[in-house]
Amino acid sequence: MKDAKRFIKLFIFSQIIRRYKTMNLIELHILQSFPVSCLNRDDVGAPKTAYFGGSQRARVSSQAWKRPIRAMAKEFAPGAFAGQRTRFIVRSLEQIYLESKLAPLAAKELAIITADSMGKLDDPEKGNVKTLLYFSPQELESVTSEVLDKDYEPVLQIVLDEKSTKKDKDKAKKSLKAFTDKASKKLKAKVKDNADIALFGRMVADDHSLMVEGAGLFSHALSTHSVANEIDFFSAVDDNNTADDEGAGHLGTIEFNSACYYRYVGLNIDMLKDDQHLAHYENDEFNKIVRTFLKAAIMAVPSARKNSMFAFNPPAYVLGFKRNGQPLSLVNAFEKPVRKSKEGYITESIDRMNNHWNNLADTYCLKKQGDIQVSIPKNNIDDFIMALIKEVPSNE
């Protein structure tokens, strides 16, 4: 226990040191306006809010935006963004063992024992562990291959044999668990389908050596102006009503708001290229990962109430940087909320954000030779992304 606590403290300290050193960064400062929508709900179904600058703002949590970014990146490049976050890891392992020509009962039993080595088993029948695990198919295959390379069959046969005594079965399971415990260390193998894990990070409570700090940085999205949630009262007609039936078949209310959001997405290139992340990728593979991530980060939208409110609005403006330094949010451009006007919120929000950046850059000497600054819609999205990644250093 003491060693585990010491490891956690050292891990946290090392991450703090890494986080606050000068970074080779790609940064996106995004302004995005949505009409009637409920992008991210709280525990009572209302759009999330936060107070900033003394006024209530609409808010979308970083977690609510990261998932659609991850899902869209997987659509763009399924082979590289293949990570799966699940408690039902037994199902995935069982399928791999079945594809390795194991009999169904053998595959099921070996999958259960393997899962218990990766995360504490919760319910063998349901096939789930106690906490969410986040691994890619190739990472799982590296574990199962290591197990199958061992002389597991005689021991597994004892477990499956109905004539075996409970004592013999327990002893055999313990031996199999020793195989799978050792094999689970292969989860740290260098594979090429876990780019999403490198970008978004991985927390493994039961084995801190498997933790990965995400190279991506994400802010909560905040409206640039004050927002008050509104209520939509609705009714549904019963199609089988007769002339004598009165009233609606159903009555209800839904909360919503309309807002222009500022959000930040950053990418620590140096971290993404280090040995704990994607150092083993070839340059063209690495650049494809960055392109995919940036495009998904710009285009993805949370899908809450996607059919009833249709909040699919691409950003009105994106300010992008490729620079060295500390990550920098521009949200304080809106500490004083933008006031409503006939021109809406977008135009003034764009002006404020650019002015705030220029003021910060001049005050803190942030503009350096070799830095890249580019924007959308001045550039289309493909040219915008290419401008940001063309100077990304190679892995050599």
Short mmCIF file of N, CA and C in Angstrom, two decimals, residues 22 27 36 43 56 69 72 90 106 118 149 179 209 214 217 234 250 269 300 308 323 327 349 370 380:
data_model
loop_
_atom_site.label_atom_id
_atom_site.label_comp_id
_atom_site.label_asym_id
_atom_site.label_seq_id
_atom_site.Cartn_x
_atom_site.Cartn_y
_atom_site.Cartn_z
N THR A 22 7.79 24.25 -21.08
CA THR A 22 7.40 24.83 -22.36
C THR A 22 6.97 23.73 -23.32
N GLU A 27 -2.96 24.98 -30.99
CA GLU A 27 -4.09 25.45 -30.20
C GLU A 27 -5.23 25.92 -31.10
N VAL A 36 -31.74 27.16 -30.51
CA VAL A 36 -32.42 26.33 -29.51
C VAL A 36 -31.74 24.97 -29.39
N ASP A 43 -28.26 17.00 -13.85
CA ASP A 43 -28.96 15.87 -13.26
C ASP A 43 -30.48 15.98 -13.34
N GLN A 56 -24.56 34.56 -15.35
CA GLN A 56 -24.76 33.16 -15.70
C GLN A 56 -24.47 32.93 -17.18
N ILE A 69 -15.84 14.13 -30.17
CA ILE A 69 -14.58 14.29 -30.90
C ILE A 69 -13.94 12.92 -31.12
N MET A 72 -15.97 10.94 -33.70
CA MET A 72 -15.77 11.40 -35.08
C MET A 72 -14.38 11.02 -35.58
N VAL A 90 -14.81 -8.63 -20.65
CA VAL A 90 -14.82 -10.08 -20.87
C VAL A 90 -15.31 -10.41 -22.27
N ALA A 106 -13.97 -22.82 -22.95
CA ALA A 106 -12.57 -22.48 -22.65
C ALA A 106 -12.34 -21.00 -22.86
N MET A 118 -6.76 -7.62 -15.47
CA MET A 118 -6.72 -6.27 -16.02
C MET A 118 -7.49 -5.27 -15.17
N ASP A 149 0.56 -18.30 -25.57
CA ASP A 149 1.92 -18.82 -25.75
C ASP A 149 2.36 -19.68 -24.56
N PHE A 179 -0.52 -16.75 -15.02
CA PHE A 179 -0.24 -16.53 -16.44
C PHE A 179 -0.80 -15.19 -16.91
N SER A 209 0.66 1.82 -13.43
CA SER A 209 1.68 1.81 -14.48
C SER A 209 1.04 1.89 -15.87
N GLY A 214 -3.28 12.24 -21.24
CA GLY A 214 -3.69 12.64 -22.57
C GLY A 214 -2.90 13.83 -23.08
N LEU A 217 -5.72 18.85 -24.73
CA LEU A 217 -6.17 19.75 -23.67
C LEU A 217 -7.53 20.32 -24.09
N PHE A 234 -44.65 21.50 -24.28
CA PHE A 234 -45.11 20.78 -25.47
C PHE A 234 -46.24 19.83 -25.10
N HIS A 250 -50.25 13.64 -24.02
CA HIS A 250 -49.09 13.82 -23.14
C HIS A 250 -48.72 15.29 -23.08
N ILE A 269 2.24 18.61 -28.73
CA ILE A 269 2.93 17.79 -29.74
C ILE A 269 4.09 17.02 -29.13
N ALA A 300 -16.86 18.16 -34.54
CA ALA A 300 -17.74 17.34 -33.69
C ALA A 300 -18.63 18.22 -32.81
N SER A 308 -34.54 16.34 -31.99
CA SER A 308 -35.62 17.27 -31.67
C SER A 308 -35.17 18.73 -31.71
N ARG A 323 2.72 27.03 -31.90
CA ARG A 323 3.69 27.86 -31.20
C ARG A 323 4.33 27.07 -30.07
N PRO A 327 0.19 26.65 -22.58
CA PRO A 327 -1.18 26.72 -23.11
C PRO A 327 -1.85 28.00 -22.65
N SER A 349 -17.89 38.89 -30.56
CA SER A 349 -17.08 37.85 -29.92
C SER A 349 -15.77 37.63 -30.67
N GLY A 370 8.63 32.13 -36.18
CA GLY A 370 8.35 30.73 -36.47
C GLY A 370 6.98 30.28 -36.03
N ASN A 380 -10.13 27.58 -45.63
CA ASN A 380 -11.01 26.43 -45.47
C ASN A 380 -10.36 25.45 -44.48
#
